[in-house]
């Protein structure tokens, strides 16, 4: 009995998710910082010279960046908590970071996400609140609700808390395309609007980016398998003034089109990077219980399995879906067939394929180099297959395939255009086209914005990497590839299982061979 208990305990201690407090999350993050080559841990105290929150034993507000690219790759932001007594989000993000680090080498999808995205997280945005398990942040003895502390429809005071100042500094520095802010106490995923200036008959009016927000929310919810409702914030939660979400979405553009001018230059705030405030931000009320029971947290093996699993796996999946959706891309594979090649491909990072086609030409080194340099210029030199529409990975995933008859090796590049239905509007309020980076970077023929250190430079018509056939080989030739594997049972799991079994067997053996019953006398003394 004891042996099996030991095996079970060692197994579940490492492989089950469980609640973590401030100290435990900090020590996890420090460990990841020391062991994970593409993760960097800093804090708003070191990065932005902000003071530590009060009454928190000099606690820091941790900031994580995860990326294996140093260029201007698409940026996604996650906030673990604005309310410190909503306990799930910080654990989701600490475990998401751990998941990305430990699956990078074995899962090609995870590797691709880390190699082509910049993920920015504040797992404990309200560090003091999380430390003290309290909703608000106290400043000078006064309690502030941090999600009423942003410069949206607020007169006078805002950015009083270290929480809001941290977020403001991050949004000033980066050009985030899309984001999730985790909360608790309800069960929904919601999107703009969520403030009284865009409310009619107790419901949100239509945000200009409504079509995209609704389709992304539904897609990542489906992948997460979480039991949540979907809709605008005002409908699903309630409307607030000073909320982070509407500010993150509209702070960069709304004053110039809305006579009510909801964005204010309140205390401590000046908006030096309006481009940082054009995000599609999702408010996730992760669970009706702000501090769910440990049994509901779930298990590491559930993250990429097809079962729903516990709460942490559900929200890790939701986050992975959003990271993927930040930018569309094509995965392709060339297979040699009897009289030529077959090109197989799928389109990721999007929901609907408007059209896609294969461009190809006789392989020469010069052509190959030209295509790598600039596909859009060199495709005029190539033949093409017919245009086809379908679904991306996040809308059902059409598996596209074209056969090309050829006796000579060819070079292949695939193009696509996606998600133009994100431009659909009924009665947008205010009456402007979609404003967010995530919509414009894939629907505008050319979209270019920049701030001090980053830029977004995308075209609606985009390409796969260039592939070369290899007719003399029988297997798949050049591969950009389907993703390999899903969740890998990693080496640590096996080691722990083996140690568990060996120690169990040793325990049984030791008990059998060395245990001598004590005399009655001795037993009583014990
Ligand atoms: C977190 O829990 C550990 C015990 O697991 C305890 O030592 C520590 O003081 C706790 N930290 C906070 C901030 O509550
Ligand atoms: C994280 O690691 C880097 C070195 O890789 C170090 O400079 C930095 O101080 C570490 N962060 C923290 C918070 O310890
Ligand atoms: C990014 O890193 C690579 C090597 O890892 C280097 O060759 C390249 O110059 C770097 N680019 C920038 C923009 O720093
Ligand atoms: C831009 O990058 C440089 C070098 O990494 C850094 O010193 C500077 O603070 C950054 N600027 C902003 C606005 O983040
Ligand atoms: C806020 O102040 C900054 C700097 O003073 C100014 O550039 C910006 O236009 C102001 N923004 C608004 C919305 O008034
Ligand atoms: C395949 O191999 C044969 C013999 O080595 C060679 O003559 C031919 O050119 C090759 N074909 C291609 C398409 O590379």
PDB file of C-alpha atoms in Angstrom, residues 177-355:
ATOM      1  CA  UNK A 177      -1.527  42.597 -31.554  1.00  0.00           C
ATOM      2  CA  UNK A 178      -3.758  40.608 -29.256  1.00  0.00           C
ATOM      3  CA  UNK A 179      -4.000  39.775 -25.568  1.00  0.00           C
ATOM      4  CA  UNK A 180      -5.826  37.986 -22.773  1.00  0.00           C
ATOM      5  CA  UNK A 181      -6.521  39.376 -19.312  1.00  0.00           C
ATOM      6  CA  UNK A 182      -7.426  36.601 -16.870  1.00  0.00           C
ATOM      7  CA  UNK A 183     -10.034  37.186 -14.204  1.00  0.00           C
ATOM      8  CA  UNK A 184     -12.258  34.901 -12.106  1.00  0.00           C
ATOM      9  CA  UNK A 185     -15.691  34.794 -10.499  1.00  0.00           C
ATOM     10  CA  UNK A 186     -17.673  34.193 -13.685  1.00  0.00           C
ATOM     11  CA  UNK A 187     -17.406  31.980 -16.777  1.00  0.00           C
ATOM     12  CA  UNK A 188     -17.021  33.865 -20.073  1.00  0.00           C
ATOM     13  CA  UNK A 189     -14.678  35.061 -22.770  1.00  0.00           C
ATOM     14  CA  UNK A 190     -15.581  38.574 -23.845  1.00  0.00           C
ATOM     15  CA  UNK A 191     -14.363  41.402 -26.030  1.00  0.00           C
ATOM     16  CA  UNK A 192     -15.100  45.133 -26.637  1.00  0.00           C
ATOM     17  CA  UNK A 193     -17.134  47.036 -25.890  1.00  0.00           C
ATOM     18  CA  UNK A 194     -17.191  47.097 -22.112  1.00  0.00           C
ATOM     19  CA  UNK A 195     -17.800  50.737 -21.168  1.00  0.00           C
ATOM     20  CA  UNK A 196     -20.942  52.925 -20.771  1.00  0.00           C
ATOM     21  CA  UNK A 197     -20.197  55.113 -23.809  1.00  0.00           C
ATOM     22  CA  UNK A 198     -20.883  52.155 -26.113  1.00  0.00           C
ATOM     23  CA  UNK A 199     -23.986  50.767 -24.492  1.00  0.00           C
ATOM     24  CA  UNK A 200     -27.541  50.645 -25.768  1.00  0.00           C
ATOM     25  CA  UNK A 201     -30.465  48.889 -24.054  1.00  0.00           C
ATOM     26  CA  UNK A 202     -28.032  47.314 -21.564  1.00  0.00           C
ATOM     27  CA  UNK A 203     -26.029  45.754 -24.398  1.00  0.00           C
ATOM     28  CA  UNK A 204     -22.745  46.639 -26.046  1.00  0.00           C
ATOM     29  CA  UNK A 205     -22.943  48.401 -29.386  1.00  0.00           C
ATOM     30  CA  UNK A 206     -20.931  46.914 -32.231  1.00  0.00           C
ATOM     31  CA  UNK A 207     -17.189  47.572 -31.948  1.00  0.00           C
ATOM     32  CA  UNK A 208     -15.537  48.207 -35.320  1.00  0.00           C
ATOM     33  CA  UNK A 209     -13.498  44.995 -34.891  1.00  0.00           C
ATOM     34  CA  UNK A 210     -16.468  42.930 -33.706  1.00  0.00           C
ATOM     35  CA  UNK A 211     -16.320  40.314 -36.485  1.00  0.00           C
ATOM     36  CA  UNK A 212     -12.696  39.434 -35.750  1.00  0.00           C
ATOM     37  CA  UNK A 213     -13.126  39.525 -31.976  1.00  0.00           C
ATOM     38  CA  UNK A 214     -16.122  37.219 -32.078  1.00  0.00           C
ATOM     39  CA  UNK A 215     -14.564  34.704 -34.458  1.00  0.00           C
ATOM     40  CA  UNK A 216     -11.235  34.588 -32.586  1.00  0.00           C
ATOM     41  CA  UNK A 217     -12.981  34.210 -29.212  1.00  0.00           C
ATOM     42  CA  UNK A 218     -15.061  31.305 -30.530  1.00  0.00           C
ATOM     43  CA  UNK A 219     -12.058  29.609 -32.152  1.00  0.00           C
ATOM     44  CA  UNK A 220      -9.826  29.707 -29.069  1.00  0.00           C
ATOM     45  CA  UNK A 221     -12.736  28.747 -26.834  1.00  0.00           C
ATOM     46  CA  UNK A 222     -13.396  25.665 -28.940  1.00  0.00           C
ATOM     47  CA  UNK A 223      -9.749  24.610 -28.751  1.00  0.00           C
ATOM     48  CA  UNK A 224      -9.656  25.235 -24.988  1.00  0.00           C
ATOM     49  CA  UNK A 225     -12.804  23.142 -24.369  1.00  0.00           C
ATOM     50  CA  UNK A 226     -13.545  25.478 -21.439  1.00  0.00           C
ATOM     51  CA  UNK A 227     -17.197  25.857 -20.404  1.00  0.00           C
ATOM     52  CA  UNK A 228     -17.533  29.600 -21.043  1.00  0.00           C
ATOM     53  CA  UNK A 229     -20.046  31.938 -22.648  1.00  0.00           C
ATOM     54  CA  UNK A 230     -18.943  34.290 -25.479  1.00  0.00           C
ATOM     55  CA  UNK A 231     -19.924  37.866 -26.271  1.00  0.00           C
ATOM     56  CA  UNK A 232     -19.097  41.541 -25.721  1.00  0.00           C
ATOM     57  CA  UNK A 233     -17.976  42.527 -22.204  1.00  0.00           C
ATOM     58  CA  UNK A 234     -21.023  44.670 -21.459  1.00  0.00           C
ATOM     59  CA  UNK A 235     -23.337  41.748 -22.270  1.00  0.00           C
ATOM     60  CA  UNK A 236     -21.322  38.988 -20.615  1.00  0.00           C
ATOM     61  CA  UNK A 237     -19.802  40.754 -17.603  1.00  0.00           C
ATOM     62  CA  UNK A 238     -20.784  44.395 -17.142  1.00  0.00           C
ATOM     63  CA  UNK A 239     -19.622  47.785 -18.340  1.00  0.00           C
ATOM     64  CA  UNK A 240     -17.009  49.727 -16.401  1.00  0.00           C
ATOM     65  CA  UNK A 241     -15.136  52.992 -16.613  1.00  0.00           C
ATOM     66  CA  UNK A 242     -11.365  52.868 -16.304  1.00  0.00           C
ATOM     67  CA  UNK A 243     -11.138  49.289 -17.568  1.00  0.00           C
ATOM     68  CA  UNK A 244      -7.955  48.007 -19.155  1.00  0.00           C
ATOM     69  CA  UNK A 245      -9.663  46.221 -22.061  1.00  0.00           C
ATOM     70  CA  UNK A 246     -11.326  49.106 -23.902  1.00  0.00           C
ATOM     71  CA  UNK A 247      -8.271  51.260 -23.287  1.00  0.00           C
ATOM     72  CA  UNK A 248      -5.966  48.604 -24.791  1.00  0.00           C
ATOM     73  CA  UNK A 249      -8.272  48.289 -27.790  1.00  0.00           C
ATOM     74  CA  UNK A 250      -9.232  51.888 -28.470  1.00  0.00           C
ATOM     75  CA  UNK A 251      -6.739  54.109 -26.606  1.00  0.00           C
ATOM     76  CA  UNK A 252      -4.713  54.568 -29.782  1.00  0.00           C
ATOM     77  CA  UNK A 253      -7.469  55.782 -32.090  1.00  0.00           C
ATOM     78  CA  UNK A 254     -10.832  56.508 -30.525  1.00  0.00           C
ATOM     79  CA  UNK A 255     -10.427  60.147 -29.520  1.00  0.00           C
ATOM     80  CA  UNK A 256      -9.921  61.165 -33.128  1.00  0.00           C
ATOM     81  CA  UNK A 257     -13.268  59.678 -34.232  1.00  0.00           C
ATOM     82  CA  UNK A 258     -15.523  59.883 -31.167  1.00  0.00           C
ATOM     83  CA  UNK A 259     -16.726  63.357 -30.085  1.00  0.00           C
ATOM     84  CA  UNK A 260     -17.069  62.102 -26.498  1.00  0.00           C
ATOM     85  CA  UNK A 261     -13.267  61.629 -26.376  1.00  0.00           C
ATOM     86  CA  UNK A 262     -13.218  58.773 -23.883  1.00  0.00           C
ATOM     87  CA  UNK A 263      -9.426  58.638 -23.576  1.00  0.00           C
ATOM     88  CA  UNK A 264      -8.165  61.088 -21.006  1.00  0.00           C
ATOM     89  CA  UNK A 265      -4.755  62.467 -20.163  1.00  0.00           C
ATOM     90  CA  UNK A 266      -5.304  61.881 -16.471  1.00  0.00           C
ATOM     91  CA  UNK A 267      -2.681  62.025 -13.751  1.00  0.00           C
ATOM     92  CA  UNK A 268       0.577  60.199 -14.441  1.00  0.00           C
ATOM     93  CA  UNK A 269      -0.387  59.398 -17.996  1.00  0.00           C
ATOM     94  CA  UNK A 270       0.770  60.588 -21.340  1.00  0.00           C
ATOM     95  CA  UNK A 271       0.256  58.469 -24.371  1.00  0.00           C
ATOM     96  CA  UNK A 272       3.523  58.432 -26.276  1.00  0.00           C
ATOM     97  CA  UNK A 273       2.786  55.262 -28.258  1.00  0.00           C
ATOM     98  CA  UNK A 274      -0.806  55.269 -29.551  1.00  0.00           C
ATOM     99  CA  UNK A 275       0.065  52.310 -31.814  1.00  0.00           C
ATOM    100  CA  UNK A 276       0.444  50.212 -28.658  1.00  0.00           C
ATOM    101  CA  UNK A 277      -3.260  50.695 -27.949  1.00  0.00           C
ATOM    102  CA  UNK A 278      -4.831  48.935 -30.927  1.00  0.00           C
ATOM    103  CA  UNK A 279      -5.004  45.446 -29.486  1.00  0.00           C
ATOM    104  CA  UNK A 280      -7.792  42.952 -29.567  1.00  0.00           C
ATOM    105  CA  UNK A 281      -7.927  42.149 -25.864  1.00  0.00           C
ATOM    106  CA  UNK A 282     -10.010  39.281 -24.513  1.00  0.00           C
ATOM    107  CA  UNK A 283     -11.351  39.306 -20.975  1.00  0.00           C
ATOM    108  CA  UNK A 284     -11.411  35.724 -19.690  1.00  0.00           C
ATOM    109  CA  UNK A 285     -13.513  35.068 -16.584  1.00  0.00           C
ATOM    110  CA  UNK A 286     -11.935  31.683 -16.068  1.00  0.00           C
ATOM    111  CA  UNK A 287     -14.276  30.120 -13.540  1.00  0.00           C
ATOM    112  CA  UNK A 288     -17.260  30.945 -11.353  1.00  0.00           C
ATOM    113  CA  UNK A 289     -15.065  30.173  -8.374  1.00  0.00           C
ATOM    114  CA  UNK A 290     -12.313  32.784  -7.878  1.00  0.00           C
ATOM    115  CA  UNK A 291     -10.203  30.144  -6.164  1.00  0.00           C
ATOM    116  CA  UNK A 292     -11.185  26.752  -7.574  1.00  0.00           C
ATOM    117  CA  UNK A 293     -10.526  23.490  -5.699  1.00  0.00           C
ATOM    118  CA  UNK A 294      -7.150  21.870  -6.318  1.00  0.00           C
ATOM    119  CA  UNK A 295      -8.740  18.762  -7.923  1.00  0.00           C
ATOM    120  CA  UNK A 296     -10.042  20.924 -10.744  1.00  0.00           C
ATOM    121  CA  UNK A 297      -6.616  22.235 -11.789  1.00  0.00           C
ATOM    122  CA  UNK A 298      -5.870  19.179 -13.942  1.00  0.00           C
ATOM    123  CA  UNK A 299      -2.855  17.406 -15.197  1.00  0.00           C
ATOM    124  CA  UNK A 300       0.098  18.106 -17.489  1.00  0.00           C
ATOM    125  CA  UNK A 301      -0.661  15.228 -19.838  1.00  0.00           C
ATOM    126  CA  UNK A 302      -4.057  16.805 -20.633  1.00  0.00           C
ATOM    127  CA  UNK A 303      -2.745  19.950 -22.325  1.00  0.00           C
ATOM    128  CA  UNK A 304      -2.423  18.578 -25.839  1.00  0.00           C
ATOM    129  CA  UNK A 305      -4.667  15.564 -25.473  1.00  0.00           C
ATOM    130  CA  UNK A 306      -8.171  15.541 -26.911  1.00  0.00           C
ATOM    131  CA  UNK A 307      -9.882  15.357 -23.512  1.00  0.00           C
ATOM    132  CA  UNK A 308     -11.202  18.494 -21.847  1.00  0.00           C
ATOM    133  CA  UNK A 309      -8.972  18.014 -18.800  1.00  0.00           C
ATOM    134  CA  UNK A 310      -8.724  20.380 -15.853  1.00  0.00           C
ATOM    135  CA  UNK A 311      -8.815  24.163 -15.775  1.00  0.00           C
ATOM    136  CA  UNK A 312      -5.080  24.791 -16.283  1.00  0.00           C
ATOM    137  CA  UNK A 313      -4.836  22.642 -19.449  1.00  0.00           C
ATOM    138  CA  UNK A 314      -7.943  24.373 -20.822  1.00  0.00           C
ATOM    139  CA  UNK A 315      -6.465  27.844 -20.451  1.00  0.00           C
ATOM    140  CA  UNK A 316      -3.000  26.841 -21.634  1.00  0.00           C
ATOM    141  CA  UNK A 317      -4.689  25.605 -24.825  1.00  0.00           C
ATOM    142  CA  UNK A 318      -6.701  28.809 -25.142  1.00  0.00           C
ATOM    143  CA  UNK A 319      -3.480  30.846 -24.864  1.00  0.00           C
ATOM    144  CA  UNK A 320      -1.635  28.672 -27.403  1.00  0.00           C
ATOM    145  CA  UNK A 321      -4.500  29.180 -29.849  1.00  0.00           C
ATOM    146  CA  UNK A 322      -4.279  32.952 -29.505  1.00  0.00           C
ATOM    147  CA  UNK A 323      -0.472  32.907 -29.898  1.00  0.00           C
ATOM    148  CA  UNK A 324      -0.887  30.973 -33.145  1.00  0.00           C
ATOM    149  CA  UNK A 325      -3.618  33.298 -34.433  1.00  0.00           C
ATOM    150  CA  UNK A 326      -1.434  36.401 -34.142  1.00  0.00           C
ATOM    151  CA  UNK A 327      -0.252  35.927 -37.720  1.00  0.00           C
ATOM    152  CA  UNK A 328      -1.214  33.610 -40.610  1.00  0.00           C
ATOM    153  CA  UNK A 329       1.294  31.174 -42.125  1.00  0.00           C
ATOM    154  CA  UNK A 330       1.460  28.187 -44.449  1.00  0.00           C
ATOM    155  CA  UNK A 331       2.813  24.700 -43.754  1.00  0.00           C
ATOM    156  CA  UNK A 332       3.661  22.712 -46.865  1.00  0.00           C
ATOM    157  CA  UNK A 333       5.152  19.447 -47.913  1.00  0.00           C
ATOM    158  CA  UNK A 334       6.262  18.056 -51.312  1.00  0.00           C
ATOM    159  CA  UNK A 335       5.765  14.365 -52.075  1.00  0.00           C
ATOM    160  CA  UNK A 336       7.254  12.708 -55.168  1.00  0.00           C
ATOM    161  CA  UNK A 337       4.644  10.822 -57.196  1.00  0.00           C
ATOM    162  CA  UNK A 338       4.822   8.776 -60.396  1.00  0.00           C
ATOM    163  CA  UNK A 339       4.855  11.584 -62.954  1.00  0.00           C
ATOM    164  CA  UNK A 340       5.850  14.526 -60.821  1.00  0.00           C
ATOM    165  CA  UNK A 341       5.112  15.886 -57.377  1.00  0.00           C
ATOM    166  CA  UNK A 342       2.203  16.509 -55.068  1.00  0.00           C
ATOM    167  CA  UNK A 343       2.154  19.598 -52.876  1.00  0.00           C
ATOM    168  CA  UNK A 344       0.215  19.241 -49.609  1.00  0.00           C
ATOM    169  CA  UNK A 345      -0.454  22.238 -47.416  1.00  0.00           C
ATOM    170  CA  UNK A 346      -2.491  23.728 -44.605  1.00  0.00           C
ATOM    171  CA  UNK A 347      -2.931  27.341 -43.552  1.00  0.00           C
ATOM    172  CA  UNK A 348      -2.451  28.267 -39.870  1.00  0.00           C
ATOM    173  CA  UNK A 349      -2.808  31.359 -37.713  1.00  0.00           C
ATOM    174  CA  UNK A 350      -6.203  32.222 -39.210  1.00  0.00           C
ATOM    175  CA  UNK A 351      -9.794  31.062 -39.553  1.00  0.00           C
ATOM    176  CA  UNK A 352     -10.909  31.346 -43.189  1.00  0.00           C
ATOM    177  CA  UNK A 353      -8.819  30.909 -46.341  1.00  0.00           C
ATOM    178  CA  UNK A 354     -10.125  33.383 -48.932  1.00  0.00           C
ATOM    179  CA  UNK A 355      -7.875  31.890 -51.560  1.00  0.00           C
TER     180      UNK A 355
END
